[in-house]
C-alpha cells in the first residue's frame, strides 16, 4: 500500500494533467460555443497546478516509482517545469489565432494537454516501454492536431506525411529497443546499464557485440527522426509549413525538451558504455545538420520553412553538446535546448501576432517594413533573430558558446571551427529578416490586432532573450546542477 | 565613490542615454529627440574626461580597474581597465560620438530617435571593447557593436545600402567567430578568460601560429588590411555621413587596438615569425591602395581607400617592434580619427547641398564656399601628411622606425607622401579649384554656424596634435615600453618539456 502511495505521489503532476485533460474533454460537451474561454482557463489552471506539483513534490531529489519504470530527478524536474511554462505561454499565443480559424475547440485543448502528458512521461521514463509509450502519446496527439483544420488540404497532407514517417521512426526505435532487450535481457534502463557494465568488466570486447551496435543504430535513427536531425530531417520543412502555425509552434518548441530527455535517458543513462559508438553517430549527424540546415535555409522564402531549417541547424548544435559525452556537454545541451525553446516560442509567436483572419503572415515578405508598422514588434523580432544567429548579447550566443566549449574540451577543435563557419553562413538568413523589417517599405499595412495579454507575454518572451543573454549565470547554473546531481555515477 | 567606476560610467552613460532617447523621442518631437541625444553625447564625453585628468603617466599597466563576477560558471568576469593605449582611443570615441550627433542634426529626418540611439549605444559598446579585460566581455561588446552599425548603414544609407551593410556584417562576423574559437581554446588551456593570464600562458609554436591566424582573421578585416578590405569602400559609400565618421574614426581602430591587446602579446613568437608577412601586407596597403585611391570617381570612395592606406602605417608601425614605430602607429590612429572624420564631414557638407559625391559633378566650389574650402584644404594637407598637422607626426615616426628596420621598407612607405598628396590634392583641385562648373555649384551656400564649429574643432585638434604630439606620446610611452619588453620574451615552452 505504501509503495503505491509513494508511486502516486511521485507521478502526481502527470496524473493531474491526465485527469484534467479527460475532464476537459467531457465538460466540452456540455458547454456551448460562447463559453469556450472556460476550457481555456481550465487548461491554463491545469498547467499551473502541474507546475506547482512538480516544484512542491520532492523537487531536486532522485525518486524512482512503479518498480523503476518512472524516475523523478533534477533533470526531469527542470525539464518538466520548462515544458509546462512553455505550454502555458503557447496557449496564450495561440488562443486568438485559433478563435479566428474556428479551431478554438475542446479537442484542441484536450489533445494539447495529452501531448504535454506524453512529453512529461518521456522526460520521466526510466524503462524502454515507458519512454516509448510517452513518445507515442505525444506523437498521436500531434498527428491529430496537425490535421485539426481538416478542410485545409495542405494541413491534411502534412499530417499524413508526418504520420507515415513518424510511424516508421517509432518502428525503428522499437526495433532498436527490442535488440537491446535481446542482448541485456531487460527493459529497465538502470538494469541495462548495470548489465552492460558487468559484461564489459568481464569481457571488454562485449561492447562490440553486433546486435548491441545494431540496436544502438536503430535507437539513434529513431531519436534523430524525432529531433529532425539530418539525414532524417525530410519531414521537418513540409510539416512546419503545412501545419497551422499554432501547431507548428507545438511541434517546433517544447517537445525538444522531451526529445533531449529521451536522448539522455537512452544514450547516457542506459548505453553510456557505448559512448564511443554513439559519439561518432551523433557527430556525423550534428555536423550534417548544422551544414544542411544553415545552407538550405538561405534559399527559403517561406518564414515557417526557414524556421524549420533553422531548427535543423539548432538541433545540430544540440547534438554537438550531447556528443561531447561529458557532464559539461550534457549541461551545455540542456542550456541550448532551453535557449532554443525560448527563441522558437518568440519566433513563432511573432508569426501568430502578425497573422489575422484569412491571412497567414508566413511569407518573408509579410515582414517587410515592420519597423514602420510597429517599431516595438520589429525590435522584438530583431532580438529574436540575432539570438537565433547567436550574436551577443543575446542568449543564443551563450547557447552556442557553451556547446562549442564543451566540444572543444573533448578535443573536437576542427568540428568547432566548422560549426562557427556554418554559423556565420547561417547569420545571413537571419540578417535578411532584419533587412526586410528595417530596410524595406511595408507591403502589408494592416494594423496589428492581437489581445493585450499575448502582446505582453510575447514582449517578455523576446526581452527574456536579451536579459538572459546579459545575465546567463542563473540558467547555466540550473542546467549544470541538474545534470551533475542526476548523473552522479558519471562524475 | 563614482571615481572608481569611470570606465563603467563611460560605457553605460551613453548606452543609457540611447535607451532614453529611444523611449522618449520620436519623429513628432524632433527638437526634444535631438537635444536629448546631444545631452547624452555631452554627458558621455564628460564622464570620459577624468580618464585623462586622473591618468598616471608613469604606470605602464592597467588603470581604473574594475572587476566583478559576471558568469561564475565559466569564470567570466566583468573586468575593465585601461592603459596608455586604450585611454586615447576611449577619449576619441566619446568625442567622435558628439561630432556625429551634431553632424546629423538636420540631415536625418526619418526615425531620428532610432538613429541617435544607435550612435549613443555604439559609443558605449566601442568604449567597452577598448576597456574590457575579460575576453568574453570583450567579445560581447565587439559583436554587439555590429548591430547598431548594421542598422545605421541599412536604414539611413544610400541606394545600395543593403548589399553594403550585409557585407560589412558578415565579413566582420566570420572573422570574429574564429577569434571566439581561439578564446575558447585558451580557456581550455588556462581555465580563465582573463586577458592578462593569456599574455603569460606558454604556448608551442604551431599553436601560437594558429591562434595568431584566428585573431588575424578578426582584426585584419576590421582594420581593414589588404586583401580583406573590400567591405570598407562599399560600407563607406552607402553609410550616412555620421556612419562613415564612426566607421573611419573609431571602428577601424578597434582592429589596430586588438592586435596590440590580443594577437601580438598572446603569440609573440608567431608574431615575430610572421612580421615580414605583416609588413608586406602593410606595404601593399600603403602603396597599392593609394594607387587605387588615385583613380576613384566618388569622393567618399577615395577617402575610404585613403583610410585603408593610412591604416597600413598603423600595422607597419606595430610590426617593426620599436618604441618609435609603435608610438607612431598609435599617434597615427588618433590622428587619422580626426582627419578622416573631418574629410567625411566635408564630403557630407557637399552631399547635403548637391546630393552627389561624384567628383565630376563639382568644380570651382572655392568660388562659392570660400570658408569651407579653406577648411578642406587644411584637412587635405593633413591627409597628405604636411608637417605641422597631425597626419605628419605618425607617418614620420613610422617611416623613421622603418629606416632602422630596413631601408627599402621605409622607401616604399615613404612613397605615400607622394601618392597621398597626389590623390588628395588632385581631388581638391578638381572639386574646389578652377571656374564654377555648373549652376548647382554656383548656387551653393557657405557653411552654417553648426558646420563651422564642427570643422573648426576638428581643425584645432589636427593642428594641436601636429604641433604638440606629446599629448599622446606621454600617455603611451610607459605602456608601449612594457609592451615591447613583453614582446621580446619568448613564450615557447622550455626545451625538453
mmCIF file of N, CA, C and O in Angstrom, chain A residues 328 371-372 375 382 386 390-393 397-398 401-402 404-405 408-409 413-414 416-417 420-421 423-424 427-428 431 434-435 438-441 469-473 476-477, chain B residues 12 22 70-74 76 110-111 114 136 139-141 143-144 147 150-155 161-162 165-166 169-170 173-174 177-178 180-181 184-185 187-188 193 210:
data_model
loop_
_atom_site.group_PDB
_atom_site.id
_atom_site.type_symbol
_atom_site.label_atom_id
_atom_site.label_comp_id
_atom_site.label_asym_id
_atom_site.label_seq_id
_atom_site.Cartn_x
_atom_site.Cartn_y
_atom_site.Cartn_z
ATOM 1 N N UNK A 328 29.740 18.379 -18.640
ATOM 2 C CA UNK A 328 29.786 19.727 -19.194
ATOM 3 C C UNK A 328 28.991 19.793 -20.501
ATOM 4 O O UNK A 328 28.196 20.696 -20.742
ATOM 5 N N UNK A 371 9.217 47.725 -39.196
ATOM 6 C CA UNK A 371 9.655 48.821 -38.334
ATOM 7 C C UNK A 371 8.770 50.047 -38.516
ATOM 8 O O UNK A 371 8.596 50.838 -37.598
ATOM 9 N N UNK A 372 8.186 50.212 -39.714
ATOM 10 C CA UNK A 372 7.301 51.355 -39.937
ATOM 11 C C UNK A 372 5.927 51.091 -39.347
ATOM 12 O O UNK A 372 5.255 51.994 -38.884
ATOM 13 N N UNK A 375 7.312 49.713 -34.523
ATOM 14 C CA UNK A 375 8.729 49.633 -34.158
ATOM 15 C C UNK A 375 8.986 48.627 -33.029
ATOM 16 O O UNK A 375 9.987 47.940 -33.032
ATOM 17 N N UNK A 382 13.794 41.598 -33.956
ATOM 18 C CA UNK A 382 15.235 41.820 -34.122
ATOM 19 C C UNK A 382 16.025 41.041 -33.067
ATOM 20 O O UNK A 382 16.990 40.341 -33.382
ATOM 21 N N UNK A 386 18.604 37.963 -33.908
ATOM 22 C CA UNK A 386 20.013 37.998 -33.508
ATOM 23 C C UNK A 386 20.317 36.876 -32.527
ATOM 24 O O UNK A 386 21.414 36.308 -32.536
ATOM 25 N N UNK A 390 22.929 33.823 -32.937
ATOM 26 C CA UNK A 390 23.996 33.651 -31.955
ATOM 27 C C UNK A 390 24.879 34.867 -31.800
ATOM 28 O O UNK A 390 26.061 34.743 -31.551
ATOM 29 N N UNK A 391 24.288 36.051 -31.950
ATOM 30 C CA UNK A 391 25.061 37.283 -31.789
ATOM 31 C C UNK A 391 24.881 37.782 -30.356
ATOM 32 O O UNK A 391 23.753 37.894 -29.896
ATOM 33 N N UNK A 392 25.968 38.065 -29.633
ATOM 34 C CA UNK A 392 25.786 38.621 -28.295
ATOM 35 C C UNK A 392 25.202 40.022 -28.373
ATOM 36 O O UNK A 392 25.339 40.656 -29.423
ATOM 37 N N UNK A 393 24.580 40.545 -27.374
ATOM 38 C CA UNK A 393 24.413 39.992 -26.036
ATOM 39 C C UNK A 393 23.072 39.270 -25.888
ATOM 40 O O UNK A 393 22.292 39.614 -25.013
ATOM 41 N N UNK A 397 23.822 33.468 -28.131
ATOM 42 C CA UNK A 397 25.284 33.445 -28.132
ATOM 43 C C UNK A 397 25.808 32.482 -27.073
ATOM 44 O O UNK A 397 26.668 31.651 -27.343
ATOM 45 N N UNK A 398 25.270 32.578 -25.856
ATOM 46 C CA UNK A 398 25.783 31.710 -24.795
ATOM 47 C C UNK A 398 25.455 30.265 -25.069
ATOM 48 O O UNK A 398 26.204 29.365 -24.717
ATOM 49 N N UNK A 401 28.014 29.244 -27.420
ATOM 50 C CA UNK A 401 29.289 29.287 -26.699
ATOM 51 C C UNK A 401 29.464 28.057 -25.803
ATOM 52 O O UNK A 401 30.512 27.402 -25.836
ATOM 53 N N UNK A 402 28.455 27.720 -25.009
ATOM 54 C CA UNK A 402 28.615 26.596 -24.077
ATOM 55 C C UNK A 402 28.809 25.297 -24.849
ATOM 56 O O UNK A 402 29.653 24.479 -24.496
ATOM 57 N N UNK A 404 29.997 24.890 -27.862
ATOM 58 C CA UNK A 404 31.294 24.853 -28.542
ATOM 59 C C UNK A 404 32.422 24.592 -27.553
ATOM 60 O O UNK A 404 33.347 23.837 -27.841
ATOM 61 N N UNK A 405 32.328 25.219 -26.365
ATOM 62 C CA UNK A 405 33.426 24.978 -25.427
ATOM 63 C C UNK A 405 33.389 23.534 -24.929
ATOM 64 O O UNK A 405 34.443 22.930 -24.706
ATOM 65 N N UNK A 408 34.975 21.525 -27.641
ATOM 66 C CA UNK A 408 36.421 21.765 -27.718
ATOM 67 C C UNK A 408 37.153 21.080 -26.562
ATOM 68 O O UNK A 408 38.269 20.597 -26.719
ATOM 69 N N UNK A 409 36.480 21.023 -25.404
ATOM 70 C CA UNK A 409 37.104 20.387 -24.251
ATOM 71 C C UNK A 409 37.423 18.923 -24.486
ATOM 72 O O UNK A 409 38.344 18.384 -23.887
ATOM 73 N N UNK A 413 38.358 20.185 -32.080
ATOM 74 C CA UNK A 413 38.559 21.591 -32.428
ATOM 75 C C UNK A 413 38.146 21.905 -33.861
ATOM 76 O O UNK A 413 37.550 22.941 -34.133
ATOM 77 N N UNK A 414 38.381 20.970 -34.796
ATOM 78 C CA UNK A 414 38.037 21.284 -36.184
ATOM 79 C C UNK A 414 36.541 21.254 -36.409
ATOM 80 O O UNK A 414 36.013 21.987 -37.240
ATOM 81 N N UNK A 416 34.524 22.316 -34.189
ATOM 82 C CA UNK A 416 34.115 23.623 -33.666
ATOM 83 C C UNK A 416 34.348 24.708 -34.713
ATOM 84 O O UNK A 416 33.486 25.561 -34.947
ATOM 85 N N UNK A 417 35.506 24.652 -35.360
ATOM 86 C CA UNK A 417 35.793 25.648 -36.400
ATOM 87 C C UNK A 417 34.753 25.550 -37.518
ATOM 88 O O UNK A 417 34.210 26.553 -37.979
ATOM 89 N N UNK A 420 31.420 27.077 -36.389
ATOM 90 C CA UNK A 420 31.321 28.540 -36.370
ATOM 91 C C UNK A 420 31.281 29.106 -37.794
ATOM 92 O O UNK A 420 30.596 30.101 -38.040
ATOM 93 N N UNK A 421 31.974 28.452 -38.726
ATOM 94 C CA UNK A 421 31.884 28.935 -40.108
ATOM 95 C C UNK A 421 30.451 28.804 -40.608
ATOM 96 O O UNK A 421 29.911 29.702 -41.258
ATOM 97 N N UNK A 423 27.837 28.798 -38.742
ATOM 98 C CA UNK A 423 27.017 29.782 -38.026
ATOM 99 C C UNK A 423 27.097 31.137 -38.721
ATOM 100 O O UNK A 423 26.107 31.878 -38.784
ATOM 101 N N UNK A 424 28.272 31.449 -39.270
ATOM 102 C CA UNK A 424 28.400 32.727 -39.987
ATOM 103 C C UNK A 424 27.553 32.699 -41.255
ATOM 104 O O UNK A 424 26.912 33.695 -41.604
ATOM 105 N N UNK A 427 24.044 33.209 -40.275
ATOM 106 C CA UNK A 427 23.685 34.576 -39.895
ATOM 107 C C UNK A 427 23.042 35.318 -41.062
ATOM 108 O O UNK A 427 22.222 36.200 -40.861
ATOM 109 N N UNK A 428 23.389 34.908 -42.269
ATOM 110 C CA UNK A 428 22.875 35.622 -43.433
ATOM 111 C C UNK A 428 21.349 35.637 -43.486
ATOM 112 O O UNK A 428 20.736 36.673 -43.706
ATOM 113 N N UNK A 431 19.817 37.773 -40.893
ATOM 114 C CA UNK A 431 20.004 39.184 -41.250
ATOM 115 C C UNK A 431 18.994 39.609 -42.305
ATOM 116 O O UNK A 431 18.522 40.740 -42.308
ATOM 117 N N UNK A 434 15.907 40.754 -40.764
ATOM 118 C CA UNK A 434 16.051 42.095 -40.196
ATOM 119 C C UNK A 434 16.053 43.134 -41.314
ATOM 120 O O UNK A 434 15.471 44.206 -41.198
ATOM 121 N N UNK A 435 16.718 42.796 -42.400
ATOM 122 C CA UNK A 435 16.734 43.686 -43.556
ATOM 123 C C UNK A 435 15.311 43.973 -44.017
ATOM 124 O O UNK A 435 14.931 45.129 -44.240
ATOM 125 N N UNK A 438 13.532 46.268 -41.422
ATOM 126 C CA UNK A 438 14.045 47.615 -41.167
ATOM 127 C C UNK A 438 14.345 48.409 -42.431
ATOM 128 O O UNK A 438 14.240 49.624 -42.433
ATOM 129 N N UNK A 439 14.781 47.726 -43.502
ATOM 130 C CA UNK A 439 15.279 48.490 -44.642
ATOM 131 C C UNK A 439 14.252 48.602 -45.763
ATOM 132 O O UNK A 439 14.433 49.377 -46.683
ATOM 133 N N UNK A 440 13.199 47.799 -45.738
ATOM 134 C CA UNK A 440 12.258 47.805 -46.849
ATOM 135 C C UNK A 440 10.975 48.549 -46.489
ATOM 136 O O UNK A 440 10.676 48.783 -45.322
ATOM 137 N N UNK A 441 10.237 48.872 -47.536
ATOM 138 C CA UNK A 441 8.951 49.545 -47.328
ATOM 139 C C UNK A 441 7.872 48.497 -47.088
ATOM 140 O O UNK A 441 7.912 47.414 -47.670
ATOM 141 N N UNK A 469 20.555 36.768 -21.877
ATOM 142 C CA UNK A 469 21.838 36.931 -22.552
ATOM 143 C C UNK A 469 22.792 37.800 -21.750
ATOM 144 O O UNK A 469 23.996 37.568 -21.757
ATOM 145 N N UNK A 470 22.256 38.801 -21.047
ATOM 146 C CA UNK A 470 23.126 39.647 -20.236
ATOM 147 C C UNK A 470 23.474 38.978 -18.916
ATOM 148 O O UNK A 470 24.550 39.168 -18.375
ATOM 149 N N UNK A 471 22.540 38.182 -18.400
ATOM 150 C CA UNK A 471 22.751 37.526 -17.103
ATOM 151 C C UNK A 471 22.523 36.021 -17.243
ATOM 152 O O UNK A 471 21.524 35.498 -16.748
ATOM 153 N N UNK A 472 23.387 35.316 -17.922
ATOM 154 C CA UNK A 472 23.094 33.895 -18.177
ATOM 155 C C UNK A 472 23.412 32.986 -16.995
ATOM 156 O O UNK A 472 23.120 31.797 -17.044
ATOM 157 N N UNK A 473 24.000 33.545 -15.927
ATOM 158 C CA UNK A 473 24.509 32.694 -14.865
ATOM 159 C C UNK A 473 23.434 31.767 -14.275
ATOM 160 O O UNK A 473 23.667 30.576 -14.098
ATOM 161 N N UNK A 476 22.529 28.853 -16.577
ATOM 162 C CA UNK A 476 23.700 27.981 -16.725
ATOM 163 C C UNK A 476 23.872 27.111 -15.495
ATOM 164 O O UNK A 476 24.124 25.908 -15.581
ATOM 165 N N UNK A 477 23.712 27.754 -14.332
ATOM 166 C CA UNK A 477 23.922 27.029 -13.082
ATOM 167 C C UNK A 477 22.845 25.979 -12.891
ATOM 168 O O UNK A 477 23.117 24.846 -12.496
ATOM 169 N N UNK B 12 28.318 52.918 -19.815
ATOM 170 C CA UNK B 12 26.874 52.814 -19.624
ATOM 171 C C UNK B 12 26.137 54.136 -19.746
ATOM 172 O O UNK B 12 24.957 54.139 -20.044
ATOM 173 N N UNK B 22 15.492 56.573 -27.160
ATOM 174 C CA UNK B 22 14.581 55.642 -27.836
ATOM 175 C C UNK B 22 13.201 55.677 -27.189
ATOM 176 O O UNK B 22 12.176 55.600 -27.866
ATOM 177 N N UNK B 70 30.773 37.873 -13.225
ATOM 178 C CA UNK B 70 29.635 38.032 -14.137
ATOM 179 C C UNK B 70 28.997 36.664 -14.370
ATOM 180 O O UNK B 70 27.821 36.459 -14.072
ATOM 181 N N UNK B 71 29.763 35.726 -14.908
ATOM 182 C CA UNK B 71 29.231 34.386 -15.135
ATOM 183 C C UNK B 71 30.190 33.396 -14.469
ATOM 184 O O UNK B 71 31.087 32.862 -15.125
ATOM 185 N N UNK B 72 30.003 33.165 -13.179
ATOM 186 C CA UNK B 72 30.955 32.303 -12.467
ATOM 187 C C UNK B 72 31.068 30.911 -13.080
ATOM 188 O O UNK B 72 32.120 30.296 -12.992
ATOM 189 N N UNK B 73 30.007 30.425 -13.719
ATOM 190 C CA UNK B 73 30.049 29.071 -14.261
ATOM 191 C C UNK B 73 31.218 28.899 -15.229
ATOM 192 O O UNK B 73 31.761 27.803 -15.353
ATOM 193 N N UNK B 74 31.603 29.966 -15.911
ATOM 194 C CA UNK B 74 32.730 29.864 -16.836
ATOM 195 C C UNK B 74 33.863 30.809 -16.456
ATOM 196 O O UNK B 74 34.670 31.165 -17.300
ATOM 197 N N UNK B 76 33.870 33.907 -15.966
ATOM 198 C CA UNK B 76 33.841 35.122 -16.773
ATOM 199 C C UNK B 76 33.590 36.305 -15.844
ATOM 200 O O UNK B 76 32.682 36.261 -15.017
ATOM 201 N N UNK B 110 14.093 61.010 -40.851
ATOM 202 C CA UNK B 110 13.180 59.911 -40.507
ATOM 203 C C UNK B 110 13.794 59.033 -39.424
ATOM 204 O O UNK B 110 15.004 58.843 -39.399
ATOM 205 N N UNK B 111 12.950 58.529 -38.542
ATOM 206 C CA UNK B 111 13.386 57.671 -37.428
ATOM 207 C C UNK B 111 14.549 58.290 -36.652
ATOM 208 O O UNK B 111 15.549 57.635 -36.374
ATOM 209 N N UNK B 114 15.668 56.519 -33.333
ATOM 210 C CA UNK B 114 16.419 55.281 -33.525
ATOM 211 C C UNK B 114 17.845 55.585 -33.975
ATOM 212 O O UNK B 114 18.804 54.948 -33.540
ATOM 213 N N UNK B 136 35.611 37.332 -22.924
ATOM 214 C CA UNK B 136 34.217 37.152 -23.340
ATOM 215 C C UNK B 136 33.468 38.485 -23.264
ATOM 216 O O UNK B 136 32.665 38.811 -24.139
ATOM 217 N N UNK B 139 34.402 40.180 -26.270
ATOM 218 C CA UNK B 139 33.733 39.616 -27.444
ATOM 219 C C UNK B 139 32.282 40.086 -27.529
ATOM 220 O O UNK B 139 31.767 40.391 -28.606
ATOM 221 N N UNK B 140 31.623 40.141 -26.373
ATOM 222 C CA UNK B 140 30.222 40.581 -26.364
ATOM 223 C C UNK B 140 30.119 42.016 -26.866
ATOM 224 O O UNK B 140 29.285 42.328 -27.714
ATOM 225 N N UNK B 141 31.005 42.887 -26.378
ATOM 226 C CA UNK B 141 30.977 44.276 -26.850
ATOM 227 C C UNK B 141 31.301 44.337 -28.343
ATOM 228 O O UNK B 141 30.677 45.057 -29.114
ATOM 229 N N UNK B 143 30.901 42.188 -30.742
ATOM 230 C CA UNK B 143 29.838 41.739 -31.639
ATOM 231 C C UNK B 143 28.613 42.642 -31.533
ATOM 232 O O UNK B 143 27.991 42.974 -32.537
ATOM 233 N N UNK B 144 28.279 43.021 -30.311
ATOM 234 C CA UNK B 144 27.075 43.830 -30.108
ATOM 235 C C UNK B 144 27.178 45.142 -30.871
ATOM 236 O O UNK B 144 26.192 45.663 -31.387
ATOM 237 N N UNK B 147 25.624 45.483 -34.351
ATOM 238 C CA UNK B 147 24.175 45.595 -34.568
ATOM 239 C C UNK B 147 23.771 47.032 -34.886
ATOM 240 O O UNK B 147 23.134 47.275 -35.907
ATOM 241 N N UNK B 150 25.129 48.034 -38.304
ATOM 242 C CA UNK B 150 24.363 47.347 -39.355
ATOM 243 C C UNK B 150 23.083 48.118 -39.661
ATOM 244 O O UNK B 150 22.722 48.344 -40.822
ATOM 245 N N UNK B 151 22.405 48.544 -38.594
ATOM 246 C CA UNK B 151 21.145 49.275 -38.789
ATOM 247 C C UNK B 151 21.396 50.664 -39.365
ATOM 248 O O UNK B 151 20.650 51.126 -40.232
ATOM 249 N N UNK B 152 22.455 51.328 -38.900
ATOM 250 C CA UNK B 152 22.709 52.692 -39.372
ATOM 251 C C UNK B 152 22.927 52.699 -40.882
ATOM 252 O O UNK B 152 22.341 53.498 -41.610
ATOM 253 N N UNK B 153 23.773 51.769 -41.362
ATOM 254 C CA UNK B 153 24.009 51.742 -42.805
ATOM 255 C C UNK B 153 22.747 51.289 -43.536
ATOM 256 O O UNK B 153 22.376 51.835 -44.567
ATOM 257 N N UNK B 154 22.082 50.278 -42.971
ATOM 258 C CA UNK B 154 20.945 49.693 -43.680
ATOM 259 C C UNK B 154 19.723 50.588 -43.743
ATOM 260 O O UNK B 154 18.985 50.569 -44.728
ATOM 261 N N UNK B 155 19.459 51.352 -42.694
ATOM 262 C CA UNK B 155 18.225 52.158 -42.686
ATOM 263 C C UNK B 155 18.449 53.522 -43.322
ATOM 264 O O UNK B 155 17.642 53.990 -44.108
ATOM 265 N N UNK B 161 22.494 50.194 -50.068
ATOM 266 C CA UNK B 161 22.861 50.051 -48.666
ATOM 267 C C UNK B 161 22.751 48.617 -48.161
ATOM 268 O O UNK B 161 23.545 48.197 -47.319
ATOM 269 N N UNK B 162 21.779 47.866 -48.693
ATOM 270 C CA UNK B 162 21.562 46.520 -48.149
ATOM 271 C C UNK B 162 22.765 45.641 -48.438
ATOM 272 O O UNK B 162 23.280 44.944 -47.556
ATOM 273 N N UNK B 165 25.701 46.778 -46.178
ATOM 274 C CA UNK B 165 25.623 46.530 -44.737
ATOM 275 C C UNK B 165 25.701 45.031 -44.442
ATOM 276 O O UNK B 165 26.308 44.609 -43.467
ATOM 277 N N UNK B 166 25.091 44.219 -45.299
ATOM 278 C CA UNK B 166 25.175 42.769 -45.080
ATOM 279 C C UNK B 166 26.610 42.292 -45.266
ATOM 280 O O UNK B 166 27.124 41.489 -44.501
ATOM 281 N N UNK B 169 28.535 43.233 -42.186
ATOM 282 C CA UNK B 169 28.224 42.396 -41.021
ATOM 283 C C UNK B 169 28.847 41.018 -41.171
ATOM 284 O O UNK B 169 29.480 40.505 -40.243
ATOM 285 N N UNK B 170 28.673 40.405 -42.337
ATOM 286 C CA UNK B 170 29.132 39.027 -42.490
ATOM 287 C C UNK B 170 30.661 38.940 -42.475
ATOM 288 O O UNK B 170 31.214 38.018 -41.888
ATOM 289 N N UNK B 173 31.633 39.287 -38.872
ATOM 290 C CA UNK B 173 31.178 38.148 -38.065
ATOM 291 C C UNK B 173 32.049 36.930 -38.327
ATOM 292 O O UNK B 173 32.487 36.247 -37.399
ATOM 293 N N UNK B 174 32.330 36.673 -39.583
ATOM 294 C CA UNK B 174 33.118 35.492 -39.932
ATOM 295 C C UNK B 174 34.484 35.554 -39.270
ATOM 296 O O UNK B 174 34.941 34.585 -38.668
ATOM 297 N N UNK B 177 34.186 35.077 -35.357
ATOM 298 C CA UNK B 177 33.831 33.759 -34.825
ATOM 299 C C UNK B 177 35.079 32.901 -34.639
ATOM 300 O O UNK B 177 35.175 32.132 -33.677
ATOM 301 N N UNK B 178 36.062 33.066 -35.546
ATOM 302 C CA UNK B 178 37.303 32.309 -35.361
ATOM 303 C C UNK B 178 38.035 32.788 -34.115
ATOM 304 O O UNK B 178 38.650 32.007 -33.402
ATOM 305 N N UNK B 180 36.541 33.757 -31.495
ATOM 306 C CA UNK B 180 35.838 33.115 -30.375
ATOM 307 C C UNK B 180 36.401 31.716 -30.134
ATOM 308 O O UNK B 180 36.613 31.310 -28.992
ATOM 309 N N UNK B 181 36.663 30.989 -31.228
ATOM 310 C CA UNK B 181 37.243 29.654 -31.062
ATOM 311 C C UNK B 181 38.593 29.763 -30.365
ATOM 312 O O UNK B 181 38.916 28.969 -29.466
ATOM 313 N N UNK B 184 38.015 30.245 -26.709
ATOM 314 C CA UNK B 184 37.595 29.026 -26.030
ATOM 315 C C UNK B 184 38.790 28.085 -25.864
ATOM 316 O O UNK B 184 38.957 27.442 -24.834
ATOM 317 N N UNK B 185 39.642 28.061 -26.884
ATOM 318 C CA UNK B 185 40.824 27.213 -26.790
ATOM 319 C C UNK B 185 41.710 27.672 -25.631
ATOM 320 O O UNK B 185 42.196 26.864 -24.837
ATOM 321 N N UNK B 187 40.782 29.314 -23.060
ATOM 322 C CA UNK B 187 40.056 28.995 -21.817
ATOM 323 C C UNK B 187 40.308 27.546 -21.438
ATOM 324 O O UNK B 187 40.543 27.204 -20.271
ATOM 325 N N UNK B 188 40.294 26.696 -22.436
ATOM 326 C CA UNK B 188 40.548 25.275 -22.238
ATOM 327 C C UNK B 188 41.939 25.064 -21.633
ATOM 328 O O UNK B 188 42.135 24.207 -20.774
ATOM 329 N N UNK B 193 39.181 33.375 -18.604
ATOM 330 C CA UNK B 193 39.037 34.234 -19.770
ATOM 331 C C UNK B 193 39.767 35.553 -19.558
ATOM 332 O O UNK B 193 39.545 36.508 -20.282
ATOM 333 N N UNK B 210 48.456 29.174 -35.057
ATOM 334 C CA UNK B 210 47.010 29.040 -35.282
ATOM 335 C C UNK B 210 46.254 30.165 -34.583
ATOM 336 O O UNK B 210 45.341 30.766 -35.153
#
